[in-house]
Short mmCIF file of C-alpha atoms in Angstrom, two decimals:
data_model
loop_
_atom_site.label_atom_id
_atom_site.label_comp_id
_atom_site.label_asym_id
_atom_site.label_seq_id
_atom_site.Cartn_x
_atom_site.Cartn_y
_atom_site.Cartn_z
CA MET A 16 9.27 2.85 -5.14
CA GLN A 17 10.74 0.90 -8.04
CA GLU A 18 8.86 -1.74 -10.02
CA LEU A 19 8.49 -4.98 -8.09
CA HIS A 20 10.92 -7.77 -8.97
CA SER A 21 9.90 -11.39 -9.38
CA ILE A 22 12.19 -12.32 -6.48
CA GLN A 23 9.99 -10.17 -4.24
CA ILE A 24 6.59 -11.30 -5.46
CA GLN A 25 7.09 -15.03 -6.13
CA PRO A 26 7.16 -16.04 -2.42
CA ILE A 27 3.91 -14.11 -1.87
CA ILE A 28 2.26 -15.85 -4.82
CA GLU A 29 3.50 -19.27 -3.73
CA ARG A 30 2.14 -18.80 -0.19
CA ALA A 31 -1.20 -17.58 -1.51
CA LEU A 32 -1.58 -20.53 -3.87
CA GLU A 33 -0.57 -23.00 -1.18
CA GLU A 34 -3.14 -21.46 1.15
CA ASP A 35 -5.89 -21.64 -1.49
CA TRP A 36 -5.16 -25.09 -2.89
CA GLY A 37 -4.49 -27.08 0.25
CA TYR A 38 -4.60 -30.74 -0.84
CA GLY A 39 -5.87 -29.83 -4.29
CA ASP A 40 -8.78 -28.40 -6.27
CA TRP A 41 -11.27 -31.28 -6.28
CA THR A 42 -13.89 -29.34 -8.23
CA THR A 43 -11.67 -28.33 -11.13
CA ASP A 44 -9.74 -31.60 -11.33
CA LEU A 45 -12.88 -33.77 -11.41
CA CYS A 46 -15.30 -31.55 -13.36
CA VAL A 47 -13.07 -30.09 -16.07
CA GLU A 48 -11.37 -32.25 -18.70
CA LYS A 49 -7.60 -32.00 -18.51
CA GLY A 50 -7.07 -30.95 -22.13
CA ARG A 51 -9.93 -28.47 -22.31
CA GLN A 52 -8.95 -24.97 -23.49
CA ALA A 53 -10.61 -21.74 -22.38
CA LYS A 54 -10.43 -17.96 -22.57
CA ALA A 55 -10.99 -15.60 -19.65
CA ARG A 56 -11.22 -11.86 -19.21
CA ILE A 57 -10.80 -9.79 -16.06
CA ILE A 58 -12.99 -6.69 -16.17
CA CYS A 59 -13.29 -4.07 -13.43
CA LYS A 60 -16.77 -3.67 -11.93
CA GLU A 61 -16.42 0.00 -10.99
CA ASP A 62 -14.27 3.04 -11.72
CA CYS A 63 -10.88 2.55 -10.08
CA VAL A 64 -7.13 3.10 -10.11
CA VAL A 65 -5.55 0.00 -11.61
CA ALA A 66 -2.91 -1.79 -9.55
CA GLY A 67 -1.49 -5.29 -9.44
CA LEU A 68 -1.84 -6.20 -13.11
CA ASP A 69 1.67 -7.64 -13.12
CA ILE A 70 0.92 -9.54 -9.91
CA ALA A 71 -2.23 -11.12 -11.34
CA ALA A 72 -0.40 -12.04 -14.54
CA ALA A 73 2.41 -13.61 -12.49
CA VAL A 74 -0.12 -15.75 -10.59
CA PHE A 75 -1.50 -17.22 -13.82
CA LYS A 76 2.01 -17.85 -15.18
CA LYS A 77 3.07 -19.43 -11.88
CA VAL A 78 0.21 -21.92 -12.08
CA ASP A 79 0.86 -22.64 -15.75
CA PRO A 80 3.75 -21.10 -17.73
CA ASN A 81 1.94 -22.10 -20.94
CA LEU A 82 -0.99 -19.77 -20.29
CA HIS A 83 -1.12 -16.75 -22.60
CA VAL A 84 -1.72 -13.61 -20.54
CA GLU A 85 -2.25 -10.15 -22.05
CA ILE A 86 -2.26 -7.03 -19.89
CA LYS A 87 -4.79 -4.57 -21.33
CA ALA A 88 -4.34 -1.57 -19.03
CA GLN A 89 -1.56 0.16 -17.06
CA ASN A 90 -0.85 0.17 -13.35
CA GLY A 91 -1.69 3.59 -11.93
CA GLN A 92 -4.24 4.29 -14.67
CA TRP A 93 -7.72 5.55 -13.76
CA VAL A 94 -10.23 3.38 -15.63
CA LYS A 95 -13.99 3.29 -15.99
CA ASP A 96 -16.40 0.54 -14.99
CA ARG A 97 -16.30 -2.46 -17.40
CA THR A 98 -12.75 -1.73 -18.61
CA LEU A 99 -10.88 -4.85 -19.72
CA LEU A 100 -7.78 -5.34 -17.58
CA LEU A 101 -6.44 -8.80 -18.45
CA SER A 102 -7.16 -11.55 -20.95
CA ILE A 103 -6.02 -15.11 -20.38
CA SER A 104 -6.15 -18.16 -22.64
CA GLY A 105 -4.99 -21.75 -22.32
CA SER A 106 -5.78 -24.67 -20.05
CA ALA A 107 -9.21 -24.30 -18.45
CA GLN A 108 -8.00 -26.15 -15.37
CA SER A 109 -5.05 -23.79 -14.92
CA ILE A 110 -7.17 -20.66 -15.34
CA LEU A 111 -9.71 -21.86 -12.77
CA LYS A 112 -7.01 -22.79 -10.26
CA ALA A 113 -5.31 -19.40 -10.54
CA GLU A 114 -8.26 -17.02 -10.80
CA ARG A 115 -9.15 -16.51 -7.12
CA VAL A 116 -5.62 -15.77 -5.93
CA ALA A 117 -5.04 -13.45 -8.91
CA LEU A 118 -8.29 -11.59 -8.23
CA ASN A 119 -7.70 -11.38 -4.48
CA LEU A 120 -4.26 -9.79 -4.82
CA MET A 121 -5.13 -7.47 -7.69
CA GLY A 122 -8.48 -6.46 -6.19
CA ARG A 123 -6.86 -5.53 -2.90
CA MET A 124 -4.20 -3.47 -4.63
CA CYS A 125 -6.77 -1.68 -6.81
CA GLY A 126 -8.81 -0.83 -3.73
CA ILE A 127 -5.80 0.61 -1.90
CA ALA A 128 -4.66 2.58 -4.95
CA SER A 129 -8.16 3.96 -5.52
CA ILE A 130 -8.78 5.20 -1.97
CA THR A 131 -5.25 6.61 -1.89
CA ARG A 132 -5.97 8.61 -5.06
CA GLU A 133 -9.01 10.15 -3.36
CA PHE A 134 -6.88 11.44 -0.47
CA VAL A 135 -4.17 12.67 -2.86
CA LYS A 136 -6.77 14.64 -4.82
CA ALA A 137 -8.05 16.18 -1.59
CA LEU A 138 -4.54 17.52 -0.95
CA GLU A 139 -4.10 19.08 -4.40
CA GLY A 140 -3.06 22.72 -4.23
CA THR A 141 -1.29 22.31 -0.90
CA LYS A 142 2.33 21.56 -0.02
CA THR A 143 1.26 18.44 1.88
CA GLN A 144 2.30 15.00 0.66
CA LEU A 145 0.51 11.78 1.57
CA LEU A 146 2.66 9.05 3.14
CA ASP A 147 1.77 5.44 3.90
CA THR A 148 2.54 3.49 7.10
CA ARG A 149 3.70 0.09 8.32
CA LYS A 150 0.12 -0.81 9.28
CA THR A 151 -0.09 -3.35 6.48
CA THR A 152 -1.44 -6.87 6.08
CA PRO A 153 1.27 -9.31 7.27
CA GLY A 154 3.05 -10.78 4.27
CA LEU A 155 1.58 -8.28 1.80
CA ARG A 156 3.45 -5.10 2.73
CA ILE A 157 5.40 -4.75 -0.49
CA LEU A 158 2.21 -5.13 -2.57
CA GLU A 159 0.19 -2.72 -0.45
CA LYS A 160 2.93 -0.10 -0.40
CA SER A 161 3.30 -0.45 -4.16
CA ALA A 162 -0.44 0.21 -4.44
CA THR A 163 -0.23 3.42 -2.38
CA VAL A 164 2.46 4.74 -4.72
CA LEU A 165 0.30 3.90 -7.75
CA GLY A 166 -2.45 5.88 -6.05
CA GLY A 167 -0.15 8.90 -5.78
CA ALA A 168 1.22 8.63 -2.23
CA ARG A 169 4.82 8.23 -1.14
CA ASN A 170 6.32 5.41 0.90
CA HIS A 171 7.28 5.96 4.53
CA ARG A 172 9.40 3.29 6.25
CA PHE A 173 9.22 -0.22 4.81
CA GLY A 174 10.48 -1.64 8.08
CA LEU A 175 12.02 -0.83 11.43
CA CYS A 176 15.49 -0.78 9.87
CA ASP A 177 14.71 2.15 7.54
CA GLY A 178 14.88 4.86 10.20
CA ALA A 179 14.13 5.67 13.81
CA LEU A 180 10.57 6.56 14.78
CA VAL A 181 10.36 7.32 18.49
CA LYS A 182 6.83 6.62 19.69
CA GLU A 183 5.12 7.03 23.05
CA ASN A 184 6.28 3.69 24.43
CA HIS A 185 9.87 4.33 23.35
CA ILE A 186 9.77 7.71 25.09
CA ARG A 187 8.52 6.17 28.32
CA ALA A 188 11.04 3.34 28.23
CA ALA A 189 13.94 5.70 27.46
CA GLY A 190 12.99 8.20 30.16
CA GLY A 191 12.02 11.02 27.82
CA ILE A 192 12.34 12.43 24.32
CA THR A 193 15.74 14.01 24.97
CA GLN A 194 17.20 10.76 26.26
CA ALA A 195 15.80 8.74 23.36
CA VAL A 196 17.12 11.12 20.69
CA SER A 197 20.52 11.34 22.39
CA ARG A 198 20.91 7.56 22.39
CA LEU A 199 19.90 7.38 18.76
CA ARG A 200 22.43 10.04 17.79
CA ASP A 201 25.13 8.01 19.49
CA GLY A 202 24.33 4.73 17.75
CA LEU A 203 22.29 5.35 14.60
CA PRO A 204 24.01 5.13 11.18
CA PRO A 205 24.50 8.71 9.93
CA MET A 206 22.30 8.30 6.83
CA LEU A 207 19.19 7.42 8.87
CA LYS A 208 16.75 10.04 10.14
CA ILE A 209 15.27 10.40 13.61
CA GLU A 210 11.53 11.00 13.84
CA VAL A 211 9.68 11.72 17.07
CA GLU A 212 5.95 11.27 17.65
CA THR A 213 4.49 14.13 19.69
CA THR A 214 1.07 14.74 21.21
CA ASN A 215 1.37 18.29 22.60
CA LEU A 216 3.39 21.50 22.33
CA ASP A 217 5.76 20.64 25.17
CA GLU A 218 6.76 17.43 23.40
CA VAL A 219 7.19 19.31 20.12
CA LYS A 220 9.53 21.79 21.79
CA GLU A 221 11.52 19.02 23.45
CA ALA A 222 11.84 17.08 20.19
CA ILE A 223 13.07 20.18 18.35
CA ASN A 224 15.57 21.02 21.06
CA ALA A 225 16.79 17.42 21.10
CA GLY A 226 17.57 17.64 17.38
CA ALA A 227 14.90 15.42 15.82
CA ASP A 228 14.90 15.46 12.02
CA ILE A 229 11.17 14.82 11.68
CA ILE A 230 8.30 15.68 14.04
CA MET A 231 5.03 13.77 13.89
CA PHE A 232 1.90 15.43 15.28
CA ASP A 233 -0.16 12.57 16.71
CA ASN A 234 -3.91 13.13 17.20
CA MET A 235 -3.52 16.88 17.73
CA SER A 236 -6.35 19.32 17.09
CA VAL A 237 -6.10 21.64 14.09
CA GLU A 238 -5.45 24.60 16.38
CA ALA A 239 -2.73 22.72 18.28
CA MET A 240 -1.07 21.79 14.99
CA ARG A 241 -1.06 25.43 13.90
CA GLU A 242 0.72 26.37 17.11
CA ALA A 243 3.10 23.43 16.74
CA MET A 244 3.98 24.47 13.18
CA ALA A 245 4.96 27.89 14.51
CA VAL A 246 7.17 26.22 17.12
CA VAL A 247 8.89 24.03 14.52
CA ASN A 248 9.33 27.00 12.18
CA GLY A 249 11.05 25.01 9.45
CA ARG A 250 13.62 23.39 11.73
CA ALA A 251 12.33 19.89 11.03
CA ILE A 252 10.10 18.04 8.59
CA VAL A 253 6.56 17.75 9.93
CA GLU A 254 4.22 14.78 9.58
#
């Protein structure tokens, strides 16, 4: 996916700050002098894949455009424990008000990118590519999917509008795989793909015969997947 644009991330940051601040930060406002200046550093506490540096920086700048923020690493970079990621200087009040939201978003993205990298490494030497899903935290999808890409995976659908994925409940409601695929072929824009979720060989055969572009093997055993791959025989993409 392309680099995130401020139009995409600003609403997320605004909601997160609103959630964290509520009626205001009593502790910072009453304990810290308004004109006091400070310097802060964000350092990782363990080896990780860096993600969300730009998001964290944007949080600090959203709270106070006068803060000076320096990014010291690169998104997607594997770094060691105690590596300096960000340095911030300026109003002590502003830094304290921004730090938790910045750390929450960046920490989550680093965690996702790091675990993704582990799975990607496990697949090295194979033709298999790792894809993400729509099973994301509500409101944070674009950040979490960005993190999976930084970890080395590829994005699947961002939303329901990006393609047709026929799952078990769709199949039941439509009356079968063949009926579901037929209706999609009649109404789906030609650039969108049709994917069918299958759980056994009979469903795989029906999906292939119906003309599905992509076949998903859902919770099949390794042996069943081997047999299913032979059935597909290159006629569709397999997930």
